Amino acid sequence: MFANALKSITATPITSGYSISSTVTSIAGPWKIYSAKKKSTGKEYSVFVFDKKSLDAHSSGLSRSSASAFKKVTEEVVERLKKEASALAKFRHPGVLELVEPVEETRGGGLQFVTEAVTASLSSVLQEKDDQERHGGVGGRSSRYVTEDANGTRRRRELEIDELEIQKGLLQVSKALEFLHDNAGLVHGNLTPDAILINAKSDWKISGFSFCGPPLDKTNPSWQPISLSEVLHLDTRLPRTVQLNLDYTSPDFVLDNNLTPSADMFSLGLLCIALYNSPHRSPLECNGSISAYKRHFQSSQGVPTPTNNFLCSRSLPKELERYVLPRLITRRPAQRMTAKEFQSSEYFDNILISTIRFLDGFPAKTANEKSQFLRGLIKVLPSFPKAVMEKKVMPALIEELKDRDLISLILHNLFKIIELLPSGRRAFGDRVRPSLKEIFVTNAKNHQEKDSARDAGLMIVLEQLSVIVENCSGKEFKDDILPIIFVCLESPTPTLVDAALRSLPIVLPVLDFSTIKNELFPVVAHIFSKTNSLAIKVRGLQAFVTLCGGSNDPGADDGLDGLPGGDKKKTSSSTALDKFTMQEKIIPLIKAIKTKEPAVMIAALNVLKVVGKIADADFVAMDILPVLWSMSLGPLLDLKQFRSFMDLIKTLSSRVEEEQIRKLQELGGGSSSAAANDDFMSFGAIAGSSFHDATNGTTEDDFEHLVKGNAGTSPSNPLDGGWESMGASSTSAVKSPGISSAGGKTTPTPAFSWSTPAPATPAASSFAPVKAQQPGFRTVTPDLSRIEVLSPTTTQFSQPLQPTPASSLSSPPAQALASSLSNWGATTTTPSTGISNPWASSSTPSSLGNMSFGQQQSRQTNSSFSLPPPPGGNTTTQTSTFGLRPPPGSGSQPPLRPQIQNNLSSFSSTATSTPGLGGMGMSMGSMMNNNSTGMGMGMSMGSMMQQPMQPLQPFQSQQQGGQQQQQQQKSGLDKYASLL
């Protein structure tokens, strides 16, 4: 706390307002120069510090009286140094060092003041040059001064002191001397390399006014005259830096004891020789001795003259040696040239120095002179030294950017300098880029108002974007340059908008994907959708091609340039829009195009070509191809343009086809689906076509509900199923196998129109039209596979049937039993009558699966069930196993026992009395012939029988004499019989 309080008490405006570096930048005589930044603004300055301890170091070992005298001398030195700092505040000239903060005393009794930023003193620069030459040339010893290369690498480097730099510096010093002599009426008195400082702009400025004063013949109330006797009395106890430097002093001081402005010109001549000498020292080296100085002038060889090359170890410039130095280094002050004459000498008669001089007086020139100068400057710039361009020319041009009428001309020269400088990246970032943003964005007026001067400057920026991109990072470009591009895009000047859209191929590689999608693309899309200019429309479509990663160069991908693929600059994926943006943003904009101009159509074609390579195949088919077809039929397209559309349509269509084929192949697993495609009308297998599938989830009542048309309840009368509506198509009697009667006679078997006769030639039927309209597998058939197999109940009255002899019965092969039930609708004709039956089965064998009824099949045409003959008939049946009871009084056999009747009830339901229906019989057997194998079912119904239906009775066959084996499994046909 105490330390902080003490610091606050001892703080000065300089220490509290500036951040001072701890490293010495340079040394100028007794002053140490430190770089500093002002805390409030961050601007760079330099702080000059004098340490009083450098004087006290020489006072050790002195007596009391000598110490008192030395203290007085030191106080005089401090006062003289204060005078030097205070003198800077009185001078306001470009050639004089600018004072920022006045001199103040430090805590230890020293002095400090703040000036403009200073790079080094001329004495330090010359010392650096000497050290480099002493240690093996330019690269022999590194400089203390740090700079940055074009790639941003910081390195130590030498301060360039070339011919033009020297000429420029001497010209600036002579201007300062002219001001000092003619305007201020003063003589510098100690013009040495320590009194010349080089600022950040590479300008030479004079300082070191410790021995400055008015001439002897003139008086200046603000300046005390110099006592030459005191000045020339050099004290060995004091450092030589705080005393007069005799090496650059005029003989007017030492020999003539005269103080005139011409003395400064003599010192300027010695300074010119030191700049070209090696080492860089004055030709009059005295080591602080007056006697040594006088000896130089006692002989002609000790004085610099043209005969001894002015005591310079190197050759001097011809103009300087012939026309300048002889009029500067001369014994007579009247023969010396003035500062103004020095500026107009032949030494400065060259284009570069003339350019510098014009640039120094640029603000005072007329507008026409400025314009002509800037147009010619760009041709002269390559001849300038790099340091002069960077530190002198560039700052002067940037300073003039405030003149709006000269913006375009100045920017032309600035970008030329950036191209020429090896450290152009640093110069652009430090000086040019902030100025561009300030002019066109920060301080710009309404962008929607036309401003020809501003538009001209913006055009130069767009033309030089390649230089800008090379000299700034992506973040710097996004923060400072991209806003300028947005100003160009939003400008009301079409030429500027067109140039901004054309610059996208240069801009995109610098920006990141998010910036392109969210900031740049919306602006371009807005311009495209709102513009009324066809040229901007076309340019916007070309910009879309670039944003999608394509190229607008017609020969970009023709492969005829002979360059390998790696030599072509490709747009990176990070600079292209994503697929979603292309499909959902760009394609709708193209769909909204109303014009049919060929230029717009072809530009849109290029966009669709790029998007079509990236978009999904279904999007290409549904969105892109319709747009292409619509545009291709435009009335203004010529043949070549139409073919371009067709080529793209074919290419994209092929792509869609290939991807769809590949997708289908992947989904099909590589298996052939030809059979499935050929049978595309197939509805699958018919239920019940195979007797192996006996349990497929249906019940016995399903079929009954289906044919009766009542899915809810079953009628009490099994014959109430709508059969009356169908009617018999023919009343002709159909013969069926005879029924065995009690008298042993065979009686004709009554037949019905729907009876299933034996296979015969098909005849016409009333259901024939229905059959012709529907395929065979669509007819309604009973699903036998869903009906459980019936088995007779075994009782005490049951007697086993005897097997039929092998001669009359035979087991058919498996395929003989596989008769199709899916073709019930096919009509056949009963052999005995030739009458067609729509319910008869076709004689053509069909697949029925491996169906077995568990019984032997006979090749004879017979029936297992038969109706009794009409009354009085004596016809003997051919073969019958079961039969209906004959009518009463017909002499038939008595009925079997009730047990047998009960057993037979599982095969047939008791028929109810129905008017007009005499009886019903049903026979089932295997009607096999030598040509075909199948199963025939016949039903006959006699209308002549008036008595009620009697229960079925079993009968013995008179012809066979043997009984067939009783069925061991139930059949679904008994259910069907009950329905009929």
XYZ file of N, CA and C in Angstrom, residues 632-815:
552
model
N -36.261 -26.057 -72.478
C -35.756 -26.496 -73.783
C -36.725 -26.192 -74.915
N -37.993 -26.053 -74.581
C -38.998 -25.756 -75.609
C -39.216 -24.262 -75.804
N -38.301 -23.456 -75.272
C -38.420 -22.019 -75.439
C -38.377 -21.621 -76.903
N -39.180 -20.674 -77.312
C -39.269 -20.326 -78.746
C -38.053 -19.576 -79.268
N -37.205 -19.059 -78.396
C -36.079 -18.238 -78.860
C -34.778 -19.011 -78.946
N -34.759 -20.265 -78.544
C -33.526 -21.048 -78.573
C -33.218 -21.492 -80.000
N -31.948 -21.493 -80.343
C -31.547 -22.024 -81.637
C -31.241 -23.517 -81.513
N -30.827 -24.121 -82.605
C -30.608 -25.570 -82.614
C -29.489 -25.986 -81.665
N -28.410 -25.250 -81.655
C -27.294 -25.598 -80.792
C -27.689 -25.508 -79.320
N -28.426 -24.471 -78.980
C -28.859 -24.321 -77.594
C -29.846 -25.411 -77.198
N -30.748 -25.764 -78.105
C -31.685 -26.850 -77.818
C -30.945 -28.166 -77.594
N -29.937 -28.413 -78.401
C -29.162 -29.643 -78.224
C -28.423 -29.651 -76.895
N -28.019 -28.495 -76.441
C -27.385 -28.430 -75.123
C -28.361 -28.861 -74.032
N -29.602 -28.414 -74.154
C -30.612 -28.849 -73.188
C -30.845 -30.355 -73.288
N -30.945 -30.859 -74.496
C -31.220 -32.280 -74.664
C -30.065 -33.137 -74.160
N -28.854 -32.683 -74.363
C -27.708 -33.438 -73.834
C -27.778 -33.561 -72.322
N -28.122 -32.455 -71.672
C -28.219 -32.508 -70.210
C -29.410 -33.363 -69.775
N -30.522 -33.257 -70.476
C -31.686 -34.079 -70.127
C -31.344 -35.559 -70.253
N -30.658 -35.933 -71.322
C -30.277 -37.335 -71.493
C -29.302 -37.779 -70.414
N -28.362 -36.925 -70.092
C -27.390 -37.287 -69.055
C -28.056 -37.491 -67.710
N -28.910 -36.556 -67.325
C -29.584 -36.686 -66.031
C -30.564 -37.850 -66.029
N -31.250 -38.074 -67.150
C -32.165 -39.208 -67.220
C -31.413 -40.518 -67.086
N -30.270 -40.619 -67.728
C -29.452 -41.830 -67.581
C -29.022 -42.029 -66.141
N -28.683 -40.951 -65.487
C -28.287 -41.076 -64.086
C -29.444 -41.577 -63.216
N -30.637 -41.010 -63.453
C -31.812 -41.459 -62.695
C -32.087 -42.929 -62.975
N -31.995 -43.325 -64.246
C -32.254 -44.718 -64.595
C -31.251 -45.657 -63.933
N -29.990 -45.315 -64.001
C -28.974 -46.182 -63.407
C -29.151 -46.319 -61.901
N -29.432 -45.220 -61.229
C -29.601 -45.297 -59.781
C -30.849 -46.075 -59.403
N -31.913 -45.921 -60.182
C -33.133 -46.665 -59.874
C -32.929 -48.155 -60.116
N -32.248 -48.515 -61.205
C -31.958 -49.925 -61.461
C -31.099 -50.507 -60.349
N -30.095 -49.782 -59.948
C -29.236 -50.267 -58.870
C -30.016 -50.415 -57.563
N -30.916 -49.484 -57.318
C -31.716 -49.572 -56.093
C -32.613 -50.801 -56.116
N -33.267 -51.042 -57.268
C -34.144 -52.211 -57.376
C -33.361 -53.508 -57.276
N -32.172 -53.541 -57.862
C -31.348 -54.731 -57.748
C -30.937 -54.989 -56.313
N -30.631 -53.917 -55.592
C -30.268 -54.092 -54.191
C -31.452 -54.568 -53.362
N -32.660 -54.044 -53.663
C -33.837 -54.482 -52.923
C -34.207 -55.915 -53.258
N -34.018 -56.360 -54.543
C -34.346 -57.720 -54.942
C -33.317 -58.745 -54.551
N -32.229 -58.309 -53.986
C -31.196 -59.258 -53.551
C -30.499 -59.958 -54.684
N -30.640 -59.468 -55.903
C -29.958 -60.097 -57.022
C -30.716 -61.254 -57.631
N -31.914 -61.664 -57.122
C -32.682 -62.784 -57.660
C -33.536 -62.312 -58.822
N -33.777 -63.251 -59.743
C -34.571 -62.923 -60.925
C -36.041 -62.887 -60.578
N -36.708 -61.900 -61.034
C -38.135 -61.764 -60.759
C -38.949 -61.812 -62.042
N -38.433 -62.550 -63.030
C -39.132 -62.605 -64.316
C -40.462 -63.310 -64.194
N -40.461 -64.439 -63.430
C -41.702 -65.196 -63.307
C -42.771 -64.373 -62.621
N -42.347 -63.644 -61.575
C -43.336 -62.832 -60.854
C -43.867 -61.698 -61.712
N -42.978 -61.150 -62.552
C -43.437 -60.069 -63.409
C -44.372 -60.564 -64.510
N -44.108 -61.810 -65.005
C -44.977 -62.346 -66.048
C -46.369 -62.619 -65.510
N -46.439 -63.073 -64.257
C -47.740 -63.400 -63.670
C -48.214 -62.259 -62.788
N -48.176 -61.023 -63.351
C -48.504 -59.862 -62.528
C -49.985 -59.794 -62.177
N -50.835 -60.637 -62.885
C -52.247 -60.661 -62.552
C -52.600 -61.775 -61.589
N -51.602 -62.499 -61.119
C -51.876 -63.608 -60.213
C -52.338 -63.087 -58.870
N -53.340 -63.798 -58.320
C -53.859 -63.441 -57.009
C -53.437 -64.435 -55.942
N -52.505 -65.301 -56.279
C -52.050 -66.288 -55.315
C -52.782 -67.605 -55.504
N -52.416 -68.589 -54.720
C -53.017 -69.916 -54.812
C -54.451 -69.881 -54.338
N -55.283 -70.730 -54.941
C -56.692 -70.824 -54.560
C -56.812 -71.650 -53.307
N -57.533 -71.122 -52.361
C -57.716 -71.859 -51.117
C -58.461 -73.150 -51.400
N -57.955 -74.238 -50.842
C -58.602 -75.530 -51.004
C -58.177 -76.280 -52.226
N -57.224 -75.720 -53.014
C -56.770 -76.447 -54.191
C -55.919 -77.638 -53.837
N -55.461 -77.711 -52.627
C -54.660 -78.849 -52.171
C -55.273 -79.404 -50.903
N -55.481 -80.722 -50.899
C -56.070 -81.338 -49.725
C -55.081 -81.497 -48.608
N -53.821 -81.243 -48.863
C -52.827 -81.290 -47.790
C -53.038 -80.148 -46.819
N -53.604 -79.020 -47.310
C -53.821 -77.862 -46.437
C -55.208 -77.958 -45.829
N -55.335 -78.828 -44.854
C -56.641 -79.100 -44.273
C -57.003 -78.119 -43.194
N -56.025 -77.499 -42.629
C -56.297 -76.559 -41.520
C -55.689 -75.228 -41.870
N -56.452 -74.373 -42.502
C -55.955 -73.069 -42.898
C -56.709 -71.949 -42.219
N -57.262 -72.196 -41.046
C -57.894 -71.132 -40.286
C -59.366 -70.974 -40.533
N -60.004 -71.862 -41.342
C -61.442 -71.755 -41.593
C -62.174 -72.877 -40.870
N -63.490 -72.698 -40.768
C -64.321 -73.707 -40.100
C -65.253 -74.357 -41.119
N -65.947 -75.350 -40.678
C -66.836 -76.079 -41.576
C -68.009 -75.224 -42.022
N -68.395 -74.256 -41.214
C -69.580 -73.452 -41.542
C -69.293 -72.321 -42.516
N -68.011 -72.088 -42.826
C -67.705 -70.952 -43.704
C -68.307 -71.126 -45.083
N -68.151 -72.318 -45.637
C -68.652 -72.529 -46.992
C -70.160 -72.466 -47.042
N -70.790 -73.021 -46.008
C -72.255 -72.990 -45.951
C -72.758 -71.562 -45.932
N -72.135 -70.732 -45.099
C -72.543 -69.329 -45.047
C -72.313 -68.633 -46.363
N -71.247 -69.034 -47.078
C -70.927 -68.380 -48.343
C -71.959 -68.654 -49.404
N -72.328 -69.963 -49.623
C -73.214 -70.303 -50.725
C -74.652 -69.968 -50.416
N -74.982 -69.910 -49.102
C -76.365 -69.583 -48.760
C -76.598 -68.087 -48.702
N -75.533 -67.324 -48.730
C -75.694 -65.874 -48.716
C -76.089 -65.317 -47.386
N -76.001 -66.079 -46.325
C -76.353 -65.614 -44.985
C -75.184 -65.887 -44.079
N -74.432 -64.861 -43.756
C -73.243 -65.052 -42.924
C -73.568 -65.115 -41.461
N -74.781 -64.754 -41.110
C -75.117 -64.693 -39.687
C -75.680 -65.989 -39.152
N -76.849 -66.430 -39.675
C -77.535 -67.618 -39.141
C -77.805 -68.598 -40.265
N -77.951 -69.850 -39.941
C -78.263 -70.906 -40.905
C -79.766 -71.129 -40.921
N -80.376 -71.215 -42.073
C -81.821 -71.451 -42.136
C -82.172 -72.848 -41.666
N -83.385 -72.986 -41.175
C -83.827 -74.301 -40.723
C -83.959 -75.275 -41.862
N -84.291 -74.794 -43.016
C -84.423 -75.671 -44.190
C -83.152 -75.574 -44.986
N -82.381 -76.615 -45.119
C -81.124 -76.543 -45.869
C -81.317 -76.263 -47.334
N -82.557 -76.368 -47.820
C -82.775 -76.087 -49.237
C -83.093 -74.642 -49.513
N -83.267 -73.816 -48.425
C -83.591 -72.405 -48.616
C -82.326 -71.612 -48.871
N -81.693 -71.816 -49.951
C -80.454 -71.099 -50.276
C -80.515 -70.367 -51.552
N -81.704 -70.156 -52.075
C -81.799 -69.410 -53.322
C -81.694 -70.260 -54.546
N -81.871 -71.531 -54.403
C -81.752 -72.381 -55.593
C -82.917 -72.214 -56.549
N -84.128 -71.766 -55.978
C -85.275 -71.617 -56.855
C -85.030 -70.553 -57.913
N -84.199 -69.573 -57.549
C -83.977 -68.476 -58.487
C -83.225 -68.891 -59.715
N -82.431 -69.904 -59.549
C -81.608 -70.304 -60.689
C -82.429 -71.091 -61.705
N -83.303 -72.031 -61.228
C -84.164 -72.764 -62.153
C -83.416 -73.717 -63.023
N -84.051 -74.697 -63.419
C -83.420 -75.674 -64.321
C -83.423 -75.129 -65.723
N -82.309 -75.215 -66.358
C -82.201 -74.725 -67.723
C -82.846 -75.667 -68.723
N -83.104 -76.836 -68.298
C -83.735 -77.805 -69.211
C -84.587 -78.768 -68.402
N -85.747 -79.133 -68.910
C -86.649 -80.071 -68.220
C -86.478 -81.491 -68.691
N -85.546 -81.690 -69.550
C -85.330 -83.043 -70.057
C -84.771 -83.910 -68.955
N -85.247 -85.132 -68.894
C -84.743 -86.074 -67.880
C -83.360 -86.528 -68.248
N -82.578 -86.627 -67.224
C -81.196 -87.078 -67.408
C -81.068 -88.435 -66.748
N -80.641 -89.379 -67.512
C -80.475 -90.712 -66.966
C -79.280 -90.777 -66.065
N -79.486 -91.528 -64.974
C -78.390 -91.755 -64.050
C -78.343 -93.227 -63.745
N -77.350 -93.658 -63.088
C -77.285 -95.083 -62.753
C -78.544 -95.505 -62.033
N -79.003 -96.725 -62.336
C -80.237 -97.229 -61.771
C -80.187 -97.416 -60.298
N -81.370 -97.537 -59.698
C -81.487 -97.725 -58.254
C -82.010 -99.139 -58.013
N -81.347 -99.818 -57.167
C -81.755 -101.188 -56.867
C -83.048 -101.183 -56.072
N -84.044 -101.911 -56.576
C -85.345 -101.980 -55.910
C -85.527 -103.341 -55.282
N -86.651 -103.417 -54.585
C -86.902 -104.673 -53.868
C -87.175 -105.798 -54.825
N -87.764 -105.490 -55.998
C -88.083 -106.538 -56.942
C -86.961 -106.954 -57.806
N -85.843 -106.363 -57.620
C -84.665 -106.707 -58.409
C -84.653 -106.123 -59.759
N -85.583 -105.231 -60.047
C -85.630 -104.581 -61.358
C -84.876 -103.275 -61.327
N -84.427 -102.974 -62.482
C -83.697 -101.729 -62.616
C -84.629 -100.668 -63.142
N -84.754 -99.612 -62.423
C -85.635 -98.518 -62.815
C -84.804 -97.331 -63.232
N -85.323 -96.536 -64.169
C -84.551 -95.339 -64.590
C -84.347 -94.392 -63.425
N -83.224 -93.838 -63.375
C -82.886 -92.890 -62.291
C -83.220 -91.483 -62.720
N -84.037 -90.806 -61.974
C -84.349 -89.411 -62.356
C -83.110 -88.523 -62.284
N -83.070 -87.557 -63.170
C -81.893 -86.644 -63.248
C -82.347 -85.200 -63.174
N -81.422 -84.342 -62.813
C -81.689 -82.911 -62.687
C -80.763 -82.143 -63.617
N -81.135 -80.916 -63.842
C -80.334 -80.107 -64.784
C -78.949 -79.793 -64.276
N -78.744 -79.890 -62.992
C -77.401 -79.581 -62.471
C -76.608 -80.820 -62.131
N -77.123 -81.977 -62.552
C -76.397 -83.212 -62.259
C -75.076 -83.224 -63.000
N -74.139 -83.885 -62.420
C -72.804 -83.979 -63.027
C -72.716 -85.249 -63.837
N -72.824 -85.169 -65.103
C -72.775 -86.391 -65.919
C -71.344 -86.854 -66.122
N -71.281 -87.965 -66.818
C -69.953 -88.503 -67.162
C -69.288 -87.600 -68.174
N -67.982 -87.643 -68.263
C -67.282 -86.791 -69.227
C -67.752 -87.058 -70.623
N -68.024 -86.002 -71.320
C -68.470 -86.107 -72.713
C -68.168 -84.809 -73.402
N -68.590 -84.719 -74.624
C -68.357 -83.495 -75.396
C -69.149 -82.357 -74.810
N -68.561 -81.254 -74.507
C -69.304 -80.146 -73.906
C -70.384 -79.659 -74.828
N -71.466 -79.227 -74.193
C -72.592 -78.676 -74.934
C -72.936 -77.316 -74.399
N -73.877 -76.704 -75.043
C -74.277 -75.364 -74.617
C -74.927 -75.425 -73.263
N -74.742 -74.417 -72.490
C -75.303 -74.340 -71.141
C -75.746 -72.924 -70.876
N -76.707 -72.853 -69.970
C -77.166 -71.520 -69.596
C -76.129 -70.735 -68.833
N -75.168 -71.421 -68.279
C -74.104 -70.718 -67.535
C -72.866 -70.488 -68.378
N -72.978 -70.885 -69.621
C -71.807 -70.719 -70.494
C -71.351 -69.286 -70.625
N -72.228 -68.314 -70.750
C -71.734 -66.919 -70.829
C -70.978 -66.510 -69.580
N -71.441 -66.961 -68.456
C -70.716 -66.610 -67.236
C -69.342 -67.223 -67.238
N -69.268 -68.437 -67.699
C -67.951 -69.092 -67.752
C -67.015 -68.406 -68.734
N -67.568 -67.947 -69.795
C -66.716 -67.304 -70.791
C -66.156 -65.985 -70.307
N -66.862 -65.324 -69.423
C -66.400 -64.014 -68.973
C -65.393 -64.097 -67.845
N -65.400 -65.201 -67.152
C -64.539 -65.287 -65.973
C -63.514 -66.385 -66.181
N -62.294 -66.181 -65.680
C -61.296 -67.256 -65.738
C -61.736 -68.396 -64.848
N -61.209 -69.581 -65.152
C -61.615 -70.777 -64.437
C -61.367 -70.709 -62.957
N -60.263 -70.077 -62.545
C -59.946 -70.080 -61.129
C -60.761 -69.076 -60.342
N -61.649 -68.330 -61.005
C -62.453 -67.350 -60.300
C -63.837 -67.896 -59.921
N -64.193 -69.141 -60.357
C -65.514 -69.668 -60.019
C -65.578 -70.008 -58.557
N -66.792 -69.942 -58.024
C -66.995 -70.229 -56.601
C -67.032 -71.728 -56.418
N -66.150 -72.275 -55.666
C -66.034 -73.716 -55.428
C -65.943 -73.975 -53.955
N -66.366 -75.122 -53.540
C -66.210 -75.472 -52.108
C -64.761 -75.722 -51.777
N -64.356 -75.245 -50.647
C -62.973 -75.439 -50.187
C -62.932 -76.734 -49.393
N -62.671 -77.822 -50.125
C -62.692 -79.135 -49.476
C -61.598 -79.295 -48.460
N -60.525 -78.523 -48.652
C -59.419 -78.668 -47.711
C -59.746 -78.091 -46.359
N -60.794 -77.253 -46.283
C -61.157 -76.655 -45.012
C -62.237 -77.457 -44.277
N -62.747 -78.489 -44.903
C -63.796 -79.290 -44.274
C -63.160 -80.552 -43.722
N -63.402 -80.810 -42.488
C -62.790 -81.985 -41.854
C -63.306 -83.258 -42.495
N -62.476 -84.252 -42.500
C -62.835 -85.551 -43.088
C -63.844 -86.254 -42.195
N -64.891 -86.807 -42.826
C -65.936 -87.511 -42.092
C -65.580 -88.983 -41.947
N -65.916 -89.520 -40.839
C -65.712 -90.965 -40.623
C -66.993 -91.541 -40.047
N -67.472 -92.698 -40.561
C -68.729 -93.290 -40.067
C -68.582 -93.752 -38.645
N -69.692 -93.636 -37.931
C -69.719 -94.078 -36.542
C -69.862 -95.596 -36.487
N -69.042 -96.195 -35.751
C -69.079 -97.671 -35.614
C -69.996 -98.043 -34.472
N -71.014 -98.868 -34.777
C -71.959 -99.357 -33.762
C -71.995 -100.875 -33.784
N -72.814 -101.368 -32.947
C -72.932 -102.832 -32.881
C -73.632 -103.404 -34.107
N -74.372 -102.534 -34.832
C -75.077 -103.015 -36.022
C -74.251 -102.864 -37.288
N -73.118 -102.181 -37.156
C -72.292 -101.961 -38.342
C -71.591 -103.235 -38.728
N -71.586 -103.481 -40.005
C -70.875 -104.633 -40.524
C -69.823 -104.149 -41.501
N -68.653 -104.700 -41.386
C -67.605 -104.238 -42.302
C -67.904 -104.629 -43.732
N -67.597 -103.692 -44.611
C -67.780 -103.961 -46.032
C -66.664 -104.845 -46.534
N -67.008 -105.681 -47.467
C -66.022 -106.597 -48.017
C -65.289 -105.924 -49.169
N -64.028 -106.199 -49.281
C -63.267 -105.581 -50.379
C -63.752 -106.047 -51.726
N -63.710 -105.196 -52.652
C -64.099 -105.483 -54.032
C -63.033 -106.314 -54.688
N -63.414 -107.250 -55.489
C -62.392 -108.069 -56.175
C -61.471 -107.202 -57.019
N -60.299 -107.732 -57.129
C -59.265 -106.978 -57.843
C -59.597 -106.786 -59.286
N -60.437 -107.684 -59.808
C -60.779 -107.560 -61.224
C -61.645 -106.362 -61.507
N -62.487 -106.021 -60.539
C -63.397 -104.904 -60.763
C -62.957 -103.594 -60.152
N -62.110 -103.664 -59.121
C -61.623 -102.448 -58.482
C -60.116 -102.409 -58.531
N -59.610 -101.254 -58.728
C -58.146 -101.082 -58.751
C -57.812 -99.739 -58.141
N -56.627 -99.685 -57.592
C -56.179 -98.416 -56.976
C -55.555 -97.552 -58.044
N -56.104 -96.403 -58.262
C -55.503 -95.510 -59.271
C -54.189 -94.928 -58.741
N -53.385 -94.479 -59.622
C -52.153 -93.802 -59.150
C -52.488 -92.495 -58.454
N -51.465 -91.940 -57.811
C -51.674 -90.706 -57.033
C -52.176 -89.580 -57.903
N -51.640 -89.514 -59.120
C -52.084 -88.420 -59.966
C -53.502 -88.592 -60.447
